[in-house]
mmCIF file of C-alpha atoms and ligand atoms in Angstrom:
data_model
loop_
_atom_site.group_PDB
_atom_site.id
_atom_site.type_symbol
_atom_site.label_atom_id
_atom_site.label_comp_id
_atom_site.label_asym_id
_atom_site.label_seq_id
_atom_site.Cartn_x
_atom_site.Cartn_y
_atom_site.Cartn_z
ATOM 1 C CA MET A 156 -15.062 -28.521 5.727
ATOM 2 C CA GLY A 157 -16.648 -27.571 9.021
ATOM 3 C CA ASN A 158 -19.692 -25.389 9.419
ATOM 4 C CA ALA A 159 -18.874 -22.809 6.735
ATOM 5 C CA LYS A 160 -22.408 -22.875 5.297
ATOM 6 C CA ASP A 161 -23.800 -21.869 8.707
ATOM 7 C CA ASP A 162 -21.597 -18.793 9.024
ATOM 8 C CA LYS A 163 -22.628 -15.257 8.111
ATOM 9 C CA PRO A 164 -22.227 -14.710 4.327
ATOM 10 C CA GLY A 165 -18.686 -13.538 3.647
ATOM 11 C CA LYS A 166 -17.568 -14.408 7.160
ATOM 12 C CA MET A 167 -16.580 -18.043 7.046
ATOM 13 C CA LEU A 168 -12.833 -18.039 6.465
ATOM 14 C CA THR A 169 -11.820 -18.590 10.085
ATOM 15 C CA SER A 170 -13.957 -21.709 10.391
ATOM 16 C CA MET A 171 -12.790 -22.960 6.986
ATOM 17 C CA ARG A 172 -9.139 -22.453 7.975
ATOM 18 C CA GLU A 173 -9.673 -24.247 11.271
ATOM 19 C CA ALA A 174 -11.363 -27.115 9.393
ATOM 20 C CA GLY A 175 -8.217 -27.551 7.240
ATOM 21 C CA SER A 176 -9.401 -25.864 4.029
ATOM 22 C CA ALA A 177 -6.727 -24.653 1.645
ATOM 23 C CA ILE A 178 -5.696 -21.613 -0.334
ATOM 24 C CA VAL A 179 -4.350 -22.027 -3.874
ATOM 25 C CA VAL A 180 -1.464 -19.667 -4.689
ATOM 26 C CA THR A 181 -0.315 -19.482 -8.329
ATOM 27 C CA GLY A 182 3.141 -18.179 -9.167
ATOM 28 C CA ALA A 183 4.108 -19.624 -5.795
ATOM 29 C CA GLY A 184 7.679 -20.323 -6.896
ATOM 30 C CA GLY A 185 8.324 -16.653 -7.683
ATOM 31 C CA GLY A 186 9.283 -13.732 -5.473
ATOM 32 C CA ILE A 187 5.865 -12.391 -4.434
ATOM 33 C CA GLY A 188 4.163 -15.819 -4.633
ATOM 34 C CA SER A 189 6.701 -17.452 -2.272
ATOM 35 C CA GLY A 190 6.255 -14.585 0.184
ATOM 36 C CA LEU A 191 2.475 -15.081 0.046
ATOM 37 C CA VAL A 192 2.819 -18.817 0.713
ATOM 38 C CA ARG A 193 5.038 -18.202 3.763
ATOM 39 C CA ARG A 194 2.637 -15.603 5.146
ATOM 40 C CA LEU A 195 -0.534 -17.672 4.616
ATOM 41 C CA ILE A 196 1.065 -20.762 6.175
ATOM 42 C CA GLY A 197 2.139 -18.546 9.080
ATOM 43 C CA ASP A 198 -1.523 -17.475 9.365
ATOM 44 C CA GLY A 199 -2.468 -21.158 9.808
ATOM 45 C CA TRP A 200 -3.672 -21.967 6.283
ATOM 46 C CA ARG A 201 -2.983 -25.107 4.299
ATOM 47 C CA VAL A 202 -1.511 -23.881 0.978
ATOM 48 C CA LEU A 203 -1.592 -25.495 -2.466
ATOM 49 C CA ALA A 204 1.341 -23.899 -4.281
ATOM 50 C CA VAL A 205 1.114 -23.786 -8.084
ATOM 51 C CA ASP A 206 3.884 -22.816 -10.496
ATOM 52 C CA LEU A 207 5.700 -23.857 -13.654
ATOM 53 C CA ASN A 208 8.993 -23.183 -11.933
ATOM 54 C CA ARG A 209 9.947 -26.502 -10.271
ATOM 55 C CA ASP A 210 13.062 -25.019 -8.642
ATOM 56 C CA GLY A 211 11.034 -22.298 -6.958
ATOM 57 C CA LEU A 212 8.529 -24.850 -5.647
ATOM 58 C CA ALA A 213 11.330 -27.178 -4.461
ATOM 59 C CA LYS A 214 12.971 -24.306 -2.614
ATOM 60 C CA LEU A 215 9.709 -23.550 -0.807
ATOM 61 C CA GLN A 216 9.269 -27.229 0.082
ATOM 62 C CA SER A 217 12.751 -27.351 1.565
ATOM 63 C CA GLU A 218 11.937 -24.620 4.076
ATOM 64 C CA ARG A 219 11.373 -25.941 7.573
ATOM 65 C CA SER A 220 8.808 -23.238 8.450
ATOM 66 C CA VAL A 221 6.302 -24.332 5.771
ATOM 67 C CA GLY A 222 6.064 -27.778 7.408
ATOM 68 C CA ALA A 223 3.323 -30.204 6.436
ATOM 69 C CA ARG A 224 0.824 -27.531 5.420
ATOM 70 C CA LEU A 225 2.243 -27.129 1.901
ATOM 71 C CA ASP A 226 1.389 -29.158 -1.228
ATOM 72 C CA VAL A 227 2.975 -28.254 -4.555
ATOM 73 C CA PHE A 228 1.615 -28.603 -8.092
ATOM 74 C CA THR A 229 3.679 -28.067 -11.220
ATOM 75 C CA LEU A 230 1.073 -26.515 -13.483
ATOM 76 C CA ASP A 231 0.963 -24.195 -16.476
ATOM 77 C CA VAL A 232 -1.939 -21.866 -15.632
ATOM 78 C CA SER A 233 -2.278 -20.868 -19.292
ATOM 79 C CA ARG A 234 -3.514 -24.398 -20.173
ATOM 80 C CA PRO A 235 -7.225 -24.599 -19.301
ATOM 81 C CA GLY A 236 -7.398 -28.404 -19.491
ATOM 82 C CA ASP A 237 -4.522 -28.748 -17.024
ATOM 83 C CA VAL A 238 -6.084 -26.221 -14.628
ATOM 84 C CA GLU A 239 -9.399 -28.081 -14.743
ATOM 85 C CA ARG A 240 -7.673 -31.452 -14.189
ATOM 86 C CA THR A 241 -5.721 -30.114 -11.202
ATOM 87 C CA ALA A 242 -8.853 -28.618 -9.637
ATOM 88 C CA ARG A 243 -10.681 -31.960 -10.040
ATOM 89 C CA GLN A 244 -7.728 -33.843 -8.577
ATOM 90 C CA ILE A 245 -7.699 -31.548 -5.529
ATOM 91 C CA ASP A 246 -11.462 -31.928 -5.100
ATOM 92 C CA ASP A 247 -11.240 -35.729 -5.481
ATOM 93 C CA GLN A 248 -8.636 -35.785 -2.698
ATOM 94 C CA GLY A 249 -11.223 -34.185 -0.423
ATOM 95 C CA ILE A 250 -9.316 -30.924 -0.020
ATOM 96 C CA ALA A 251 -11.736 -27.996 0.417
ATOM 97 C CA VAL A 252 -10.524 -24.854 -1.361
ATOM 98 C CA ALA A 253 -11.318 -21.621 0.511
ATOM 99 C CA GLY A 254 -9.136 -19.181 -1.392
ATOM 100 C CA LEU A 255 -7.186 -18.419 -4.551
ATOM 101 C CA VAL A 256 -4.395 -15.948 -5.154
ATOM 102 C CA ASN A 257 -3.609 -15.372 -8.834
ATOM 103 C CA ALA A 258 0.041 -14.286 -8.690
ATOM 104 C CA ALA A 259 1.499 -16.176 -11.687
ATOM 105 C CA GLY A 260 2.685 -13.639 -14.186
ATOM 106 C CA ILE A 261 5.229 -12.595 -16.754
ATOM 107 C CA LEU A 262 6.925 -9.231 -16.266
ATOM 108 C CA GLN A 263 7.687 -7.286 -19.448
ATOM 109 C CA ASP A 264 10.580 -5.285 -20.781
ATOM 110 C CA VAL A 265 9.908 -1.877 -22.306
ATOM 111 C CA VAL A 266 9.801 -2.237 -26.106
ATOM 112 C CA PRO A 267 8.598 0.382 -28.638
ATOM 113 C CA PHE A 268 5.098 -0.480 -29.880
ATOM 114 C CA MET A 269 6.216 -1.136 -33.472
ATOM 115 C CA SER A 270 8.869 -3.599 -32.268
ATOM 116 C CA LEU A 271 6.551 -5.728 -30.156
ATOM 117 C CA ASP A 272 6.801 -9.456 -30.821
ATOM 118 C CA ILE A 273 3.263 -10.726 -31.369
ATOM 119 C CA GLU A 274 3.905 -14.192 -29.944
ATOM 120 C CA ARG A 275 5.395 -12.673 -26.781
ATOM 121 C CA GLN A 276 2.318 -10.431 -26.397
ATOM 122 C CA ARG A 277 0.058 -13.466 -26.672
ATOM 123 C CA GLN A 278 2.133 -15.375 -24.134
ATOM 124 C CA ILE A 279 1.835 -12.525 -21.620
ATOM 125 C CA TRP A 280 -1.956 -12.454 -22.115
ATOM 126 C CA ASP A 281 -2.165 -16.255 -21.867
ATOM 127 C CA VAL A 282 -0.439 -16.314 -18.477
ATOM 128 C CA ASN A 283 -1.363 -13.024 -16.804
ATOM 129 C CA TYR A 284 -5.010 -12.724 -17.834
ATOM 130 C CA PHE A 285 -6.183 -16.115 -19.095
ATOM 131 C CA GLY A 286 -4.267 -17.958 -16.353
ATOM 132 C CA ALA A 287 -6.159 -15.919 -13.738
ATOM 133 C CA PHE A 288 -9.410 -16.460 -15.673
ATOM 134 C CA TYR A 289 -9.020 -20.275 -15.842
ATOM 135 C CA CYS A 290 -8.016 -20.539 -12.168
ATOM 136 C CA THR A 291 -10.960 -18.349 -11.154
ATOM 137 C CA LYS A 292 -13.287 -20.579 -13.182
ATOM 138 C CA TRP A 293 -12.123 -23.906 -11.793
ATOM 139 C CA PHE A 294 -10.989 -23.040 -8.251
ATOM 140 C CA GLY A 295 -13.767 -20.446 -7.835
ATOM 141 C CA ASN A 296 -16.212 -23.210 -8.710
ATOM 142 C CA LEU A 297 -14.834 -25.289 -5.824
ATOM 143 C CA MET A 298 -15.233 -22.316 -3.452
ATOM 144 C CA ILE A 299 -18.865 -21.868 -4.472
ATOM 145 C CA LYS A 300 -19.401 -25.589 -3.913
ATOM 146 C CA ASN A 301 -17.709 -25.365 -0.489
ATOM 147 C CA GLY A 302 -19.858 -22.484 0.736
ATOM 148 C CA GLY A 303 -17.652 -19.459 0.090
ATOM 149 C CA GLY A 304 -14.143 -18.099 -0.104
ATOM 150 C CA SER A 305 -11.851 -15.280 -1.159
ATOM 151 C CA ILE A 306 -10.050 -14.626 -4.440
ATOM 152 C CA VAL A 307 -7.183 -12.135 -4.751
ATOM 153 C CA ASN A 308 -5.832 -11.084 -8.132
ATOM 154 C CA ILE A 309 -2.295 -9.712 -7.972
ATOM 155 C CA THR A 310 -2.470 -6.932 -10.533
ATOM 156 C CA SER A 311 -0.094 -3.963 -10.499
ATOM 157 C CA ILE A 312 -0.017 -0.188 -10.507
ATOM 158 C CA ASN A 313 -0.385 -0.841 -14.267
ATOM 159 C CA GLU A 314 -4.026 -1.661 -13.495
ATOM 160 C CA LEU A 315 -4.539 1.926 -12.369
ATOM 161 C CA ARG A 316 -2.093 3.972 -14.464
ATOM 162 C CA VAL A 317 -1.060 3.542 -18.102
ATOM 163 C CA LEU A 318 2.676 2.739 -18.306
ATOM 164 C CA PRO A 319 4.743 1.819 -21.395
ATOM 165 C CA LEU A 320 4.353 -1.948 -20.939
ATOM 166 C CA HIS A 321 2.120 -2.627 -23.931
ATOM 167 C CA ALA A 322 1.036 -6.183 -23.153
ATOM 168 C CA TYR A 323 1.637 -6.392 -19.415
ATOM 169 C CA GLY A 324 -0.336 -3.217 -18.623
ATOM 170 C CA PRO A 325 -3.546 -4.176 -20.476
ATOM 171 C CA THR A 326 -3.442 -7.675 -18.925
ATOM 172 C CA LYS A 327 -3.477 -6.057 -15.484
ATOM 173 C CA VAL A 328 -6.346 -3.711 -16.455
ATOM 174 C CA ALA A 329 -8.247 -6.783 -17.672
ATOM 175 C CA MET A 330 -7.530 -8.595 -14.396
ATOM 176 C CA GLY A 331 -9.024 -5.579 -12.614
ATOM 177 C CA SER A 332 -12.192 -5.974 -14.707
ATOM 178 C CA LEU A 333 -12.224 -9.693 -13.926
ATOM 179 C CA THR A 334 -12.087 -8.747 -10.250
ATOM 180 C CA THR A 335 -15.129 -6.471 -10.354
ATOM 181 C CA LEU A 336 -17.157 -8.726 -12.672
ATOM 182 C CA THR A 337 -16.602 -11.868 -10.611
ATOM 183 C CA ALA A 338 -17.072 -9.988 -7.328
ATOM 184 C CA GLY A 339 -20.492 -8.909 -8.575
ATOM 185 C CA GLU A 340 -21.481 -12.410 -9.668
ATOM 186 C CA PHE A 341 -19.968 -14.457 -6.841
ATOM 187 C CA GLY A 342 -20.987 -12.174 -3.961
ATOM 188 C CA ALA A 343 -24.294 -13.953 -3.447
ATOM 189 C CA LYS A 344 -22.307 -17.213 -3.118
ATOM 190 C CA SER A 345 -20.122 -15.707 -0.357
ATOM 191 C CA VAL A 346 -17.059 -15.583 -2.573
ATOM 192 C CA ARG A 347 -15.303 -12.217 -2.326
ATOM 193 C CA VAL A 348 -12.947 -11.084 -5.107
ATOM 194 C CA ASN A 349 -10.408 -8.262 -4.825
ATOM 195 C CA SER A 350 -7.236 -7.048 -6.496
ATOM 196 C CA VAL A 351 -3.981 -6.173 -4.805
ATOM 197 C CA ALA A 352 -1.995 -3.783 -6.992
ATOM 198 C CA PRO A 353 1.681 -3.779 -5.988
ATOM 199 C CA GLY A 354 4.019 -0.965 -6.930
ATOM 200 C CA PHE A 355 7.690 -1.629 -7.676
ATOM 201 C CA THR A 356 8.393 -4.547 -5.349
ATOM 202 C CA LEU A 357 11.836 -5.845 -4.481
ATOM 203 C CA THR A 358 11.608 -9.382 -5.830
ATOM 204 C CA PRO A 359 14.471 -11.254 -7.526
ATOM 205 C CA ALA A 360 12.712 -10.650 -10.888
ATOM 206 C CA MET A 361 12.556 -6.889 -10.188
ATOM 207 C CA GLN A 362 16.151 -6.879 -8.884
ATOM 208 C CA GLU A 363 17.244 -8.431 -12.179
ATOM 209 C CA LYS A 364 15.522 -5.600 -14.082
ATOM 210 C CA ILE A 365 17.209 -3.011 -11.845
ATOM 211 C CA ASP A 366 20.641 -4.670 -12.177
ATOM 212 C CA SER A 367 20.353 -4.802 -15.969
ATOM 213 C CA GLY A 368 19.346 -1.127 -16.192
ATOM 214 C CA LYS A 369 15.738 -1.810 -17.250
ATOM 215 C CA ARG A 370 14.339 0.010 -14.200
ATOM 216 C CA ASP A 371 15.955 3.128 -12.674
ATOM 217 C CA VAL A 372 15.766 2.560 -8.929
ATOM 218 C CA SER A 373 16.828 6.112 -7.949
ATOM 219 C CA ALA A 374 14.128 7.610 -10.184
ATOM 220 C CA LEU A 375 11.551 5.158 -8.834
ATOM 221 C CA LYS A 376 12.367 6.111 -5.253
ATOM 222 C CA ARG A 377 12.324 9.815 -6.080
ATOM 223 C CA ALA A 378 8.876 9.473 -7.669
ATOM 224 C CA THR A 379 7.368 7.603 -4.712
ATOM 225 C CA ALA A 380 5.737 9.321 -1.740
ATOM 226 C CA MET A 381 7.616 7.142 0.753
ATOM 227 C CA ARG A 382 10.879 7.351 -1.288
ATOM 228 C CA ARG A 383 11.330 3.611 -1.384
ATOM 229 C CA LEU A 384 10.290 0.397 -3.109
ATOM 230 C CA VAL A 385 7.764 -2.074 -1.676
ATOM 231 C CA GLU A 386 8.871 -5.168 0.272
ATOM 232 C CA ILE A 387 7.343 -8.572 -0.507
ATOM 233 C CA ASP A 388 5.954 -9.010 3.023
ATOM 234 C CA GLU A 389 4.057 -5.712 2.651
ATOM 235 C CA VAL A 390 2.136 -7.196 -0.296
ATOM 236 C CA ALA A 391 1.674 -10.434 1.674
ATOM 237 C CA SER A 392 0.153 -8.697 4.684
ATOM 238 C CA VAL A 393 -2.602 -7.109 2.545
ATOM 239 C CA VAL A 394 -3.339 -10.497 0.949
ATOM 240 C CA SER A 395 -3.437 -12.012 4.449
ATOM 241 C CA PHE A 396 -6.079 -9.414 5.402
ATOM 242 C CA LEU A 397 -8.170 -10.271 2.325
ATOM 243 C CA MET A 398 -7.865 -13.977 3.192
ATOM 244 C CA SER A 399 -9.372 -13.354 6.625
ATOM 245 C CA ASP A 400 -12.747 -12.485 8.093
ATOM 246 C CA GLU A 401 -11.266 -9.068 8.982
ATOM 247 C CA SER A 402 -12.157 -8.102 5.392
ATOM 248 C CA SER A 403 -15.571 -9.818 5.374
ATOM 249 C CA ALA A 404 -17.393 -6.922 3.658
ATOM 250 C CA VAL A 405 -14.581 -5.994 1.255
ATOM 251 C CA THR A 406 -15.207 -7.117 -2.312
ATOM 252 C CA GLY A 407 -14.744 -5.811 -5.840
ATOM 253 C CA VAL A 408 -11.973 -3.359 -4.979
ATOM 254 C CA SER A 409 -8.354 -2.873 -5.940
ATOM 255 C CA ILE A 410 -5.933 -2.042 -3.144
ATOM 256 C CA PRO A 411 -2.660 -0.427 -4.239
ATOM 257 C CA VAL A 412 0.399 -1.415 -2.184
ATOM 258 C CA ASP A 413 2.827 1.007 -3.782
ATOM 259 C CA ALA A 414 4.432 3.143 -1.053
ATOM 260 C CA GLY A 415 2.564 6.065 -2.634
ATOM 261 C CA TRP A 416 3.905 5.845 -6.206
ATOM 262 C CA LEU A 417 0.427 6.445 -7.693
ATOM 263 C CA THR A 418 0.064 9.515 -5.498
ATOM 264 C CA THR A 419 3.278 11.311 -6.386
ATOM 265 C CA SER A 420 4.831 9.868 -9.556
ATOM 266 C CA HIS A 421 3.489 12.754 -11.672
ATOM 267 C CA TRP A 422 4.688 15.428 -9.205
ATOM 268 C CA MET A 423 8.029 15.483 -11.062
ATOM 269 C CA ASN A 424 6.362 18.055 -13.348
ATOM 270 C CA PHE A 425 6.255 20.542 -10.482
ATOM 271 C CA GLY A 426 9.924 21.094 -9.769
ATOM 272 C CA ASP A 427 11.864 20.072 -6.691
ATOM 273 C CA LEU A 428 9.129 19.114 -4.264
ATOM 274 C CA LEU A 429 10.176 15.453 -4.268
ATOM 275 C CA ALA A 430 13.932 16.102 -4.295
ATOM 276 C CA THR A 431 14.397 16.016 -0.520
ATOM 277 C CA GLY A 432 14.631 12.899 1.598
ATOM 278 C CA SER A 433 14.932 10.460 -1.300
ATOM 279 C CA GLU A 434 17.516 8.337 0.536
ATOM 280 C CA GLU A 435 15.476 8.060 3.717
ATOM 281 C CA LYS A 436 12.967 5.282 4.378
ATOM 282 C CA PRO A 437 10.080 6.858 6.263
ATOM 283 C CA GLY A 438 7.208 4.756 7.472
ATOM 284 C CA SER A 439 9.135 1.512 7.889
HETATM 285 P P1 NAP B 628 8.304 -13.759 -10.540
HETATM 286 O O1 NAP B 628 9.307 -13.998 -9.478
HETATM 287 O O2 NAP B 628 8.721 -13.917 -11.975
HETATM 288 O O3 NAP B 628 7.051 -14.683 -10.214
HETATM 289 C C1 NAP B 628 6.127 -15.093 -11.171
HETATM 290 C C2 NAP B 628 6.020 -16.615 -11.103
HETATM 291 O O4 NAP B 628 5.005 -17.040 -12.022
HETATM 292 C C3 NAP B 628 7.328 -17.291 -11.515
HETATM 293 O O5 NAP B 628 7.652 -18.337 -10.605
HETATM 294 C C4 NAP B 628 6.970 -17.850 -12.882
HETATM 295 O O6 NAP B 628 7.707 -19.014 -13.241
HETATM 296 C C5 NAP B 628 5.510 -18.178 -12.696
HETATM 297 N N1 NAP B 628 4.859 -18.427 -13.971
HETATM 298 C C6 NAP B 628 5.114 -17.829 -15.169
HETATM 299 N N2 NAP B 628 4.351 -18.384 -16.122
HETATM 300 C C7 NAP B 628 3.586 -19.337 -15.510
HETATM 301 C C8 NAP B 628 2.607 -20.252 -15.979
HETATM 302 N N3 NAP B 628 2.251 -20.300 -17.271
HETATM 303 N N4 NAP B 628 2.038 -21.102 -15.083
HETATM 304 C C9 NAP B 628 2.392 -21.080 -13.786
HETATM 305 N N5 NAP B 628 3.328 -20.240 -13.297
HETATM 306 C C10 NAP B 628 3.914 -19.372 -14.146
HETATM 307 O O7 NAP B 628 7.725 -12.287 -10.435
HETATM 308 P P2 NAP B 628 7.217 -11.449 -9.168
HETATM 309 O O8 NAP B 628 7.949 -10.173 -9.207
HETATM 310 O O9 NAP B 628 7.215 -12.255 -7.931
HETATM 311 O O10 NAP B 628 5.705 -11.142 -9.604
HETATM 312 C C11 NAP B 628 4.608 -11.923 -9.146
HETATM 313 C C12 NAP B 628 3.314 -11.253 -9.574
HETATM 314 O O11 NAP B 628 3.277 -9.932 -9.037
HETATM 315 C C13 NAP B 628 3.155 -11.123 -11.085
HETATM 316 O O12 NAP B 628 1.801 -11.328 -11.437
HETATM 317 C C14 NAP B 628 3.543 -9.681 -11.350
HETATM 318 O O13 NAP B 628 2.909 -9.160 -12.495
HETATM 319 C C15 NAP B 628 3.034 -9.018 -10.086
HETATM 320 N N6 NAP B 628 3.701 -7.744 -9.778
HETATM 321 C C16 NAP B 628 5.033 -7.706 -9.521
HETATM 322 C C17 NAP B 628 5.618 -6.473 -9.221
HETATM 323 C C18 NAP B 628 7.076 -6.325 -8.895
HETATM 324 O O14 NAP B 628 7.533 -5.189 -8.767
HETATM 325 N N7 NAP B 628 7.839 -7.406 -8.734
HETATM 326 C C19 NAP B 628 4.839 -5.312 -9.205
HETATM 327 C C20 NAP B 628 3.489 -5.409 -9.477
HETATM 328 C C21 NAP B 628 2.919 -6.632 -9.750
HETATM 329 P P3 NAP B 628 9.103 -18.810 -14.069
HETATM 330 O O15 NAP B 628 10.091 -18.279 -13.098
HETATM 331 O O16 NAP B 628 9.398 -20.191 -14.527
HETATM 332 O O17 NAP B 628 8.793 -17.849 -15.170
#
């Protein structure tokens, strides 16, 4: 694991990466998760990719660019015993864990409150919140043991603004609380914890919602400062920053990556200010 314990607190990721330590990415078979895996491997990290979706993991494994630095684990993050077993297995293999990205999640359709299916609500909580909680407990424990690390919770603009996604939204608010609580507790152990809060991001899962009319892409663009959706690699580059010593004093914060949706989405109440330039793509 190298000389991580000798490094300045919070500034050990470069030496851990060079010593072959790994980052665990959950939801790695999905749109954002796969993009994160590609980016972190490109940064020189070994990546342990976790997902329930075997096809998504197999697709990643088939990519030449990920090479030998990828290991995959088919794991249901909502099952605490399985998460604990996988963490022990990784530790027993002598792999030092330096980072965790909690990206596994279930997106939600808009349903009136009175029509919500209780089992579906529980399932969303089990994966989005408790999955992140269990992974933080077991993989965070390995980071503390290894001398430090970085945890990134992929939340959403739902962490920062109430939207009509009755289960999904509160799970993301709770993940934000998990971020600040664990950042406060783990800081003395050189483990930093932050949230990345993506706006509407062009993943296959989001594209499916757009194609089926569940999200109005023209309205989303009109409501966004930069008049466009977010690309997966724009989320990945912020995670890459948080998984580096460039962010060595950044902990306990939530960073929106939303092309300015939080800034301007409520401006619609003030007439035509946002009407111009909605088809252009400034800033790219
Ligand atoms: P996605 O493609 O559906 O990715 C989510 C991945 O998590 C899928 O591969 C899914 O597998 C996996 N997963 C679901 N339940 C799991 C479980 N119990 N254990 C392990 N893996 C599980 O969606 P995405 O758009 O990339 O979203 C990724 C993350 O970003 C989510 O946390 C989401 O809330 C967040 N986010 C997305 C957007 C957006 O606009 N796309 C915006 C803000 C935040 P299956 O395919 O088998 O379900």
